[in-house]
Coordinates of C-alpha atoms and ligand atoms in Angstrom, one line a residue:
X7 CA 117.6 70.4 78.0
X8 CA 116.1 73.1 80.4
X9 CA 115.8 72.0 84.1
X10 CA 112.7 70.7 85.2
X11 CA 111.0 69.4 89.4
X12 CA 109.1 66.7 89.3
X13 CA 106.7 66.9 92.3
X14 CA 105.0 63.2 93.6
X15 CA 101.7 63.7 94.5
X16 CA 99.9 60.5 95.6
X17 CA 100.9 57.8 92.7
X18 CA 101.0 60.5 90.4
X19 CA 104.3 62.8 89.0
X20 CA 104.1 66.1 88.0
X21 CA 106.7 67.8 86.1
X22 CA 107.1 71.9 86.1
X23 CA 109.8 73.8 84.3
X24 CA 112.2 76.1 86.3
X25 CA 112.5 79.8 85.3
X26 CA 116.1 80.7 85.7
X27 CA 117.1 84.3 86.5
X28 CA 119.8 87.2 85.2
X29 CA 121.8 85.8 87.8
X30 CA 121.0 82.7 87.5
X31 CA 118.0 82.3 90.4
X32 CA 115.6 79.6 89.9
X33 CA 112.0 79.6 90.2
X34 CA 109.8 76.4 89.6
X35 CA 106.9 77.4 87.8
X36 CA 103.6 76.0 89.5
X37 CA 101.2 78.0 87.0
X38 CA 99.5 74.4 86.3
X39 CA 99.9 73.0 89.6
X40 CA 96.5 73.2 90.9
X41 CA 94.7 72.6 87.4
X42 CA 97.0 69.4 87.1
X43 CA 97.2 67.9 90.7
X44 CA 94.4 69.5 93.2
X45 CA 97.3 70.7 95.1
X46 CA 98.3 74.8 95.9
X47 CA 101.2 75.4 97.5
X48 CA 101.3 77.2 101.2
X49 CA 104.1 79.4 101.9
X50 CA 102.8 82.2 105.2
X51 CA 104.8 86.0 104.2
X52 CA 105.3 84.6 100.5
X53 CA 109.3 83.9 102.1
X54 CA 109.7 81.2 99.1
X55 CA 107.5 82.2 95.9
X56 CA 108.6 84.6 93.2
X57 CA 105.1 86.7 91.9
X58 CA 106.6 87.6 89.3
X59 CA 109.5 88.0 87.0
X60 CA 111.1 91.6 86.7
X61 CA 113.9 93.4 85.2
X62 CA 113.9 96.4 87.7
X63 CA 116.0 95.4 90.5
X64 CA 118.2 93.1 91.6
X65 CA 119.1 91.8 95.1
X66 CA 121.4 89.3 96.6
X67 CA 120.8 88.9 100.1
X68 CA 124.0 86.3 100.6
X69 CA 126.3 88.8 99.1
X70 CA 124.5 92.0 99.6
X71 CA 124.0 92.9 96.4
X72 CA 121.3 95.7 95.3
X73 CA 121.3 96.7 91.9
X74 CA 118.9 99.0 89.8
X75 CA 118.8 97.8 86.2
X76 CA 122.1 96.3 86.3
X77 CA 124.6 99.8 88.1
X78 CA 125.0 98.7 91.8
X79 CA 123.6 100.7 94.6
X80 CA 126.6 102.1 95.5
X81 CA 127.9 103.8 91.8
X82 CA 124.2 105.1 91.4
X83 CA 124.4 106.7 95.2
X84 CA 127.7 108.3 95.2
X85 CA 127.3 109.5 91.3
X86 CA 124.1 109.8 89.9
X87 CA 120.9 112.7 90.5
X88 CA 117.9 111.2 92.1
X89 CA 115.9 112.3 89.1
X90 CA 118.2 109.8 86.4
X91 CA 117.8 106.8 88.7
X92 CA 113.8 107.4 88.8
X93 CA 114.4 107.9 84.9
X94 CA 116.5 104.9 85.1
X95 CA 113.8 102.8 87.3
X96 CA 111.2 103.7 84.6
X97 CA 112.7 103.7 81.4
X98 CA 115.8 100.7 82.0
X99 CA 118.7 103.2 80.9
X100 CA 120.1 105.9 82.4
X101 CA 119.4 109.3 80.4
X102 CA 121.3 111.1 78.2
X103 CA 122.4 114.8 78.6
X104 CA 119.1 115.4 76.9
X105 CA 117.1 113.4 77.8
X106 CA 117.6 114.4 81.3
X107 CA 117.3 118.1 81.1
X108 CA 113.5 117.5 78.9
X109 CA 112.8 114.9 81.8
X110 CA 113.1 117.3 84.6
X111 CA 112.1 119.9 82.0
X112 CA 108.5 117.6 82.4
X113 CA 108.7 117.8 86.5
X114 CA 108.9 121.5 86.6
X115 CA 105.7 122.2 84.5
X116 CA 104.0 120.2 87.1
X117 CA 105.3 120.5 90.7
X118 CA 102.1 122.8 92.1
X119 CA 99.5 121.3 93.5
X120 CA 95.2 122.2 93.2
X121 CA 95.4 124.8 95.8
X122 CA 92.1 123.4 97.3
X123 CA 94.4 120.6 98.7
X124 CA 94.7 123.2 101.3
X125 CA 91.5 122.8 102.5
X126 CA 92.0 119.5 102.8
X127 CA 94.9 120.0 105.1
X128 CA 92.5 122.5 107.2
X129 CA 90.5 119.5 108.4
X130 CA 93.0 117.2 109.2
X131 CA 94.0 117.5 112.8
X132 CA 97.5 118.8 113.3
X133 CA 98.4 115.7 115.2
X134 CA 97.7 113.9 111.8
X135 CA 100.5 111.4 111.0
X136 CA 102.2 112.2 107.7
X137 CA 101.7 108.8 106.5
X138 CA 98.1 109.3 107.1
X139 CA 98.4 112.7 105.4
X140 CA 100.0 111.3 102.2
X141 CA 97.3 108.8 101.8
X142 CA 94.5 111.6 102.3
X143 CA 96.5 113.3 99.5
X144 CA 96.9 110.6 97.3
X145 CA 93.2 109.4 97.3
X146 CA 92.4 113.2 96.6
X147 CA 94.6 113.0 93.4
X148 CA 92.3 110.6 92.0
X149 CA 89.3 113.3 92.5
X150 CA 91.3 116.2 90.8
X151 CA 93.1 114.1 87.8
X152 CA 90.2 112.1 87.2
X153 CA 91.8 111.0 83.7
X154 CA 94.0 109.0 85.4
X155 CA 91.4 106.5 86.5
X156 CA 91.0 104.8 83.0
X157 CA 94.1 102.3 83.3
X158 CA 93.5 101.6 79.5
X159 CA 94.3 105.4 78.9
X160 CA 96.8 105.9 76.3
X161 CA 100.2 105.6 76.8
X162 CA 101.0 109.2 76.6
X163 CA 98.7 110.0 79.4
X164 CA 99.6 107.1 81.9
X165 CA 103.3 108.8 81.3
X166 CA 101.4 111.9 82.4
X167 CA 100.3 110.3 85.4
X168 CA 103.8 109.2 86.1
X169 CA 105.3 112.3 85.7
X170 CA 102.6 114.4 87.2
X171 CA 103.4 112.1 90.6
X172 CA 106.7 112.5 90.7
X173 CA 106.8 115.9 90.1
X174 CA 104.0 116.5 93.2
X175 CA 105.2 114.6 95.5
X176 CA 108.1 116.8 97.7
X177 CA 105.5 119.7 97.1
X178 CA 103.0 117.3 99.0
X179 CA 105.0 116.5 101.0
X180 CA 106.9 119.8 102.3
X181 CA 102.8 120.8 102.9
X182 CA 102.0 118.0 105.3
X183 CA 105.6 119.4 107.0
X184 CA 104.2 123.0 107.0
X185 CA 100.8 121.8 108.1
X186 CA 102.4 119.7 111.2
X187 CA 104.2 123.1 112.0
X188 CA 100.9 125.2 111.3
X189 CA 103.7 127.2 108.8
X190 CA 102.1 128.8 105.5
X191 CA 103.5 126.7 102.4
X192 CA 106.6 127.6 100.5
X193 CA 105.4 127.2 96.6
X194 CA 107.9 125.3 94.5
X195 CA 110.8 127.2 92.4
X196 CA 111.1 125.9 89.1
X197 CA 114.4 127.0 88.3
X198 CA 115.9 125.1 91.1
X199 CA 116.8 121.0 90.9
X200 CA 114.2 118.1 92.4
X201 CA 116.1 118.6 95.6
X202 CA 116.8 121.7 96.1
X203 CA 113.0 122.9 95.2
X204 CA 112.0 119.9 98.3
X205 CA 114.3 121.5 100.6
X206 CA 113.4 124.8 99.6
X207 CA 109.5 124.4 100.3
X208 CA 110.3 121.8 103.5
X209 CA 112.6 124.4 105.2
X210 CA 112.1 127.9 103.3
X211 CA 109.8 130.1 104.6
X212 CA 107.4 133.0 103.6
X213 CA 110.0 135.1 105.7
X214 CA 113.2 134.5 104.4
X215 CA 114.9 132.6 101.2
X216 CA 116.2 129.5 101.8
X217 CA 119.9 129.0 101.5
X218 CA 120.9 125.3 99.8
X219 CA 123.9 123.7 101.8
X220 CA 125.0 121.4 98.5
X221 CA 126.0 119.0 101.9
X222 CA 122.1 118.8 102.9
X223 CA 121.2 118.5 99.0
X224 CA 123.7 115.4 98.8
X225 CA 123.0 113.6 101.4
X226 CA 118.9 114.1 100.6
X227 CA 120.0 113.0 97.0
X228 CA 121.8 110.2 98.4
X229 CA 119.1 108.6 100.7
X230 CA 115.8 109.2 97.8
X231 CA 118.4 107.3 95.8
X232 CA 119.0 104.3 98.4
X233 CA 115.2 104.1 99.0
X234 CA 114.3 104.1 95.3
X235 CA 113.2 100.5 95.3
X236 CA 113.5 97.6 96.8
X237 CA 112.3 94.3 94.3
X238 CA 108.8 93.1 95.6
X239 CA 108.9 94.4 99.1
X240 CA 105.8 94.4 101.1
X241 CA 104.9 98.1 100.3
X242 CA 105.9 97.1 96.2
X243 CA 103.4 93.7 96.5
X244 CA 100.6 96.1 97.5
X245 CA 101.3 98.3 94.8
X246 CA 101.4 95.6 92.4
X247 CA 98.3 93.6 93.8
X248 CA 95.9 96.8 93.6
X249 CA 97.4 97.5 89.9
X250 CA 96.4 93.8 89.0
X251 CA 92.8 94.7 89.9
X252 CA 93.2 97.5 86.6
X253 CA 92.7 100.6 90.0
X254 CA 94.6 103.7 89.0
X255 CA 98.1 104.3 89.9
X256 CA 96.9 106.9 92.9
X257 CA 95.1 104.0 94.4
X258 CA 98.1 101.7 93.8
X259 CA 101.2 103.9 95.3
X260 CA 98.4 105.0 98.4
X261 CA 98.2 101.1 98.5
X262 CA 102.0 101.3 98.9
X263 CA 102.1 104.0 101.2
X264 CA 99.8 102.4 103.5
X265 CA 101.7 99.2 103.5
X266 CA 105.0 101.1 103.8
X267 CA 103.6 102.7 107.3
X268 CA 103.9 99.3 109.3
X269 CA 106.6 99.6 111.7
X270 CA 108.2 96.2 110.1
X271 CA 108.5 98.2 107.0
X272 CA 109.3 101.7 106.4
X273 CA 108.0 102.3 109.5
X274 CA 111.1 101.1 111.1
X275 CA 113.3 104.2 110.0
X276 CA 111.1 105.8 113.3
X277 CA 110.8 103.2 115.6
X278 CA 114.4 103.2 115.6
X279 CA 115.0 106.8 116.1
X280 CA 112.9 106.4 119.0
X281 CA 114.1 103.5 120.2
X282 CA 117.7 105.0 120.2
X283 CA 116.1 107.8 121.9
X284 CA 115.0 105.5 125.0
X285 CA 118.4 103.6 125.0
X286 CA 119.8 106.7 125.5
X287 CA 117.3 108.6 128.2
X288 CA 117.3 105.3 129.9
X289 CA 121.0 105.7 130.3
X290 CA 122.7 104.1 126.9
X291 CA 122.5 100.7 128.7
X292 CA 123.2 98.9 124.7
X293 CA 123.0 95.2 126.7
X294 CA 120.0 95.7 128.5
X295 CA 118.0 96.4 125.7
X296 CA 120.1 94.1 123.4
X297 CA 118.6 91.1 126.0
X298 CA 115.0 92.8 125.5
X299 CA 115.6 92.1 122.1
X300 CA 116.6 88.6 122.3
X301 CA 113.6 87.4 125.0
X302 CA 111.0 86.2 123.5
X303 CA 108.9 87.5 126.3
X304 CA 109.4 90.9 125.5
X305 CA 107.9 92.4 122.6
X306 CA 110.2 94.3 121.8
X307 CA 112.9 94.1 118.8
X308 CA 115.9 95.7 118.0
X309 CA 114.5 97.6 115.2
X310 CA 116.3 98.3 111.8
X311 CA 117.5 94.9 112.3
X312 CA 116.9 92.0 110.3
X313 CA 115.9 91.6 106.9
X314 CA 114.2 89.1 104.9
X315 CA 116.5 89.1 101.9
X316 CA 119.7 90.4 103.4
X317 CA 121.7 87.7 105.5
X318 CA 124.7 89.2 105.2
X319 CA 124.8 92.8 105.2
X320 CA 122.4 95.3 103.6
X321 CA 123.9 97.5 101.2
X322 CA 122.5 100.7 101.8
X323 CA 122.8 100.4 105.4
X324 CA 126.7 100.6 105.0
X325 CA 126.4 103.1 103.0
X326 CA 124.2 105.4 105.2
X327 CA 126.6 104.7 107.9
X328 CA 129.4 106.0 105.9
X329 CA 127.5 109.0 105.3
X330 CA 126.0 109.6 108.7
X331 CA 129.8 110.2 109.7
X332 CA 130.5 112.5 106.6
X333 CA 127.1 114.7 107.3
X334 CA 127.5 115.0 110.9
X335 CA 131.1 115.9 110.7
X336 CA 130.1 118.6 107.8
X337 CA 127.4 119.9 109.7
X338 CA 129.4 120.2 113.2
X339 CA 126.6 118.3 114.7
X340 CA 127.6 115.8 117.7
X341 CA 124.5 113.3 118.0
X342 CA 124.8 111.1 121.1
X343 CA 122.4 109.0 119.5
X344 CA 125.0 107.8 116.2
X345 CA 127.8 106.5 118.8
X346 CA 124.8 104.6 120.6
X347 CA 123.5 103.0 117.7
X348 CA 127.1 102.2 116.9
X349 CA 127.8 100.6 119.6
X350 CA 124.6 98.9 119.7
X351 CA 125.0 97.2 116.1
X352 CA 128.5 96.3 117.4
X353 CA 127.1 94.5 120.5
X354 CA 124.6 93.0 117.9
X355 CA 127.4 91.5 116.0
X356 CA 129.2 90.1 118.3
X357 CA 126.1 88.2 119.6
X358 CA 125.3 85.0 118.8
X359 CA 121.4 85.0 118.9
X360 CA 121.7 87.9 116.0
X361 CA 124.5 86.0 115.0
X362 CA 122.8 82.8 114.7
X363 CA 119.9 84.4 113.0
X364 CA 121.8 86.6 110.6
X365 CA 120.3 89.6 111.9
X366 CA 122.2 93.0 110.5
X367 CA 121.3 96.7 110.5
X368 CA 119.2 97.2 107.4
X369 CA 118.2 100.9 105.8
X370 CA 116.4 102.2 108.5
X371 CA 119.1 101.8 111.2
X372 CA 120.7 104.8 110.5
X373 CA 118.6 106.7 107.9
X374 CA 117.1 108.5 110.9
X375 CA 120.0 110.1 112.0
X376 CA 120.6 111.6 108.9
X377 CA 117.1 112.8 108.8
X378 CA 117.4 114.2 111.9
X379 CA 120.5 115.9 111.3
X380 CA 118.6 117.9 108.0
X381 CA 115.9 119.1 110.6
X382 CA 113.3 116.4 109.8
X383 CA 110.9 116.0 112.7
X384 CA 110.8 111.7 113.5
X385 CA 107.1 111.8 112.3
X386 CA 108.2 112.4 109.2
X387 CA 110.6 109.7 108.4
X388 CA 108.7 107.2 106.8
X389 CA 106.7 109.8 103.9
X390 CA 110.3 110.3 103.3
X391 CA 111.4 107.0 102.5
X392 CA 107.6 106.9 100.5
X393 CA 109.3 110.2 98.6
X394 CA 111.9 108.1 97.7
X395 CA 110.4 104.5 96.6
X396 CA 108.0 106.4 95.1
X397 CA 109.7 105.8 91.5
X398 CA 110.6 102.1 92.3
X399 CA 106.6 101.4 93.4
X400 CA 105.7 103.0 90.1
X401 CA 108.2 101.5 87.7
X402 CA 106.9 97.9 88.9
X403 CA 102.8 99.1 88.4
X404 CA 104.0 99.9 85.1
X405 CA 105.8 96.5 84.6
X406 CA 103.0 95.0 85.7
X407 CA 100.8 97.1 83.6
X408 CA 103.0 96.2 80.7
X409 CA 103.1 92.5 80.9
X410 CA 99.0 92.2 81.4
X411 CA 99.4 90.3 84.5
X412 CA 96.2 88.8 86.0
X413 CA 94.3 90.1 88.9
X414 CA 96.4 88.7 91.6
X415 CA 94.5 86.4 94.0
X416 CA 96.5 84.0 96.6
X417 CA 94.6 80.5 97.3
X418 CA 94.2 79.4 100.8
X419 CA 94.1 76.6 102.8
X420 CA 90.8 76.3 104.8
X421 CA 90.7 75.1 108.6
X422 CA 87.8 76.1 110.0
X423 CA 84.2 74.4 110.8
X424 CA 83.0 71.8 108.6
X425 CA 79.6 72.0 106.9
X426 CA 77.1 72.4 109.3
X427 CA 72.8 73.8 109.2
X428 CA 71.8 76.8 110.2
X429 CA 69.5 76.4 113.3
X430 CA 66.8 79.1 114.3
X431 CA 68.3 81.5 117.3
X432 CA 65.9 79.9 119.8
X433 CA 67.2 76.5 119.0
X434 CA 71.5 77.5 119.6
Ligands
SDX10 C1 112.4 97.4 105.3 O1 111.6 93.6 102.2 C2 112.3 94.7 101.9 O2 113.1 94.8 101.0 C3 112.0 95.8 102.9 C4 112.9 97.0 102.8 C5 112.7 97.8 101.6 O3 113.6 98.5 101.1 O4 111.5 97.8 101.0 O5 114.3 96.6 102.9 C6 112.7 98.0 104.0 O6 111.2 97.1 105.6 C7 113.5 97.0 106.2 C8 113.1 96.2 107.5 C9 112.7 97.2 108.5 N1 112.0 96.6 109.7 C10 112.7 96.5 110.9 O7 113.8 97.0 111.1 C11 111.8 95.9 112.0 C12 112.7 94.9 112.8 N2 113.0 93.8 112.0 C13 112.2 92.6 112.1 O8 110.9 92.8 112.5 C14 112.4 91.5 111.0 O9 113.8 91.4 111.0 C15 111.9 91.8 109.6 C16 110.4 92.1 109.6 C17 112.6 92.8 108.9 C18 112.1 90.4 108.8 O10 111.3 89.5 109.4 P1 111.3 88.0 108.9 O11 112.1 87.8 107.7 O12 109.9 87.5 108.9 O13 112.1 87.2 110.0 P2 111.4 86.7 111.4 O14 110.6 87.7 112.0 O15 110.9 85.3 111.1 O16 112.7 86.5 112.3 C19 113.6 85.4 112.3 C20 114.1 85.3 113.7 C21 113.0 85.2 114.7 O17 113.6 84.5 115.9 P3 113.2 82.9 116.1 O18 111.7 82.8 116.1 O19 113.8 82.2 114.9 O20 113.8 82.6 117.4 O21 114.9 86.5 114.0 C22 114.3 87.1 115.1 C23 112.8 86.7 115.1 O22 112.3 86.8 116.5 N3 114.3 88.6 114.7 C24 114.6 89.6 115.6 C25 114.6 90.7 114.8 N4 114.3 90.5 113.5 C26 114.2 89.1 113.5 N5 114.8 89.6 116.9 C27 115.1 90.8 117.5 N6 115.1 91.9 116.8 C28 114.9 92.0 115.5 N7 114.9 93.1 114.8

């Protein structure tokens, strides 16, 4: 007999059936709640309801967990190419040898971008943000692959869309680098890997060939993988609420990205660099800003802290500190800023107000530093955790695509004015 909750609503009770998970999560299904009883349910930020089921990703947040089709975060980080986890996000197995080498065969034949795109860069100020870039990009996408528009397109050409994305993306973004340095572009190289060819046009120049550190290439392989996805984070909700309207998949992932540039979200990887920053110009005073953190007078938060799934530790974040040490040391770089944030998560922990409220770094704590350390301006953090998620965010729009899910529309409670008649403006 399959579990049920029985819900008493007045003198009535309502029975719903409970999903249960993989890994055993439960979810009661209210699909017939409203139709049956009147009643919706109210839950602010969504911190309670499941919108969906999905096989992509799984996360524990008691046991810090994070696992993409069943391989944990930290085999797929420390063995895998960024290319097989997006194939691996899309398809739910990891490629074979051959499959592989004709999947990135795909991304080659279609890493340039229209050149008017320039163009489209010449009117953006050069103060632009990135974020703000990559959306301007995006939306243009739809204008120069207009096939992609008809969701019902076959198949064959939404995997065309996919790939085409994919494959653009580091070339769109190493332009909106080059544009924020007023640098010509560096054209893609197809002979050379994902990473390498996004390094190559981020940091090459017109000038001079680019010489790939395999230290940089790992640890930029590393962190795409870690950001890959995430389950329905805020950024993946967006993408999947604009899919479930039947808008294109440019629409959908600039949904994402937009979502993704709140400094809550994937915004955070730059508040904290900045924020590390200030610790440190204001003389590395960890408690002082640790107390800022904790009154609720002051606005300000000890960003690339907290999570809403993780209470225990986040995966990647322990992982990215691992590495952060490794690169560094490679690199000969000496950051003042790693031994501050150090210090400052282990104030954190030995705090009870973070403590209490099972507050731990999460993947933005030290992502930055890394970052940094490659030669990443701080602007550009967040279109680089975008570059990343970008396979998660389009693995769930094609779940969702898949499955025929409904337009998504929340119900609401309603609290303002009563019914009242409109009155003439000389009689208010
Ligand atoms: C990402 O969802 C995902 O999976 C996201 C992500 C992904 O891969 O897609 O993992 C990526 O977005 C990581 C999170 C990056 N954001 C930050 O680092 C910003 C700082 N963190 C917080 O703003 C906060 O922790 C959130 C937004 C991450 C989570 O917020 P919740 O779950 O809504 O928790 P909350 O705001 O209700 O906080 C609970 C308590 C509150 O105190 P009380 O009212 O109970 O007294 O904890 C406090 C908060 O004030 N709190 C913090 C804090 N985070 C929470 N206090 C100080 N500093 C913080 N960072």
């Amino acid at each position: 007999m399959s579990e049920t909750a029985k819900f008493v609503l007045g003198d009535k009770t309502h029975e719903f059936p409970v999903h249960v998970g993989t890994e055993n999560e439960k979810g009661i299904d209210i699909s017939t709640l409203r139709g049956s009883s009147g009643y919706v349910t109210y839950d602010v930020g969504y911190k309670n309801t499941g919108a969906t089921k999905s096989s992509i990703t799984y996360i524990s947040g008691e046991e810090g967990i994070l696992r993409y089709r069943g391989y944990n975060i930290e085999e797929l980080a420390n063995k895998a190419s960024f290319l097989e986890v997006a194939y691996l996000l899309l398809e739910g197995e990891l490629p074979t040898a051959s499959e592989l080498s004709s999947f990135e065969e795909e991304i080659t034949r279609h890493t340039l971008v229209n050149e008017k795109l320039k163009f489209v860069f010449d009117a953006l100020p050069s103060g632009a943000h990135p974020m703000g870039q990559l959306m301007t990009m995006l939306s243009m996408f739809s204008a120069y692959y207009p096939e992609a528009l008809n969701p019902h397109r076959s198949e064959e050409g939404r995997k065309l869309t996919i790939i085409r994305l994919l494959a653009k993306m580091p070339t769109l973004v190493a332009m909106i680098m080059k544009n924020k340095q007023g640098h010509p572009n560096v054209y893609p190289k197809n002979k050379l890997g994902y990473v390498e060819n996004f390094l190559r046009m981020t940091f090459g120049h017109v000038t001079e060939d680019y010489t790939i550190d395999p230290v940089v290439v790992s640890a930029m392989n590393k962190l795409l993988i870690l950001h890959a996805d995430h389950e329905q984070n805020c950024s993946t909700s967006a993408v999947r609420l604009v899919g479930s309207s039947n808008a294109n998949l440019y629409a959908s992932v600039g949904a994402g990205v937009a979502a993704l540039w709140g400094p809550l979200h994937g915004g955070a990887n730059q508040k904290v660099l900045e924020m590390l920053e200030a610790i440190k110009d204001d003389g590395g005073d960890t408690d002082k800003w640790l107390n800022k953190a904790k009154d609720k007078n002051d606005p300000f938060r000890l960003m690339g802290f907290g999570h809403r799934v993780y209470k225990n530790f986040d995966p990647r974040a322990k992982i990215i500190k691992k590495s952060a040490d490794e690169i560094l040391e490679k690199m000969g770089i000496n950051d003042p800023i790693l031994e501050i944030a150090k210090k400052l998560e282990q104030a954190a922990l030995n705090d009870s107000y973070f403590i209490d409220r099972k507050l731990f770094p999460n993947v933005d704590f030290y992502s930055g530093i890394i970052y940094r350390a490659l030669g990443f301006p701080v602007e550009m953090f967040t279109v680089l955790f975008a570059l990343g998620r970008l396979p998660g965010w389009m693995a769930q729009w094609k779940e969702l695509r898949a499955e025929g899910q409904p337009i998504g529309r929340p119900r609401q409670i309603y609290i303002g004015t009563a019914e009242r008649p409109f009155l003439d403006v000389n009689k208010r």
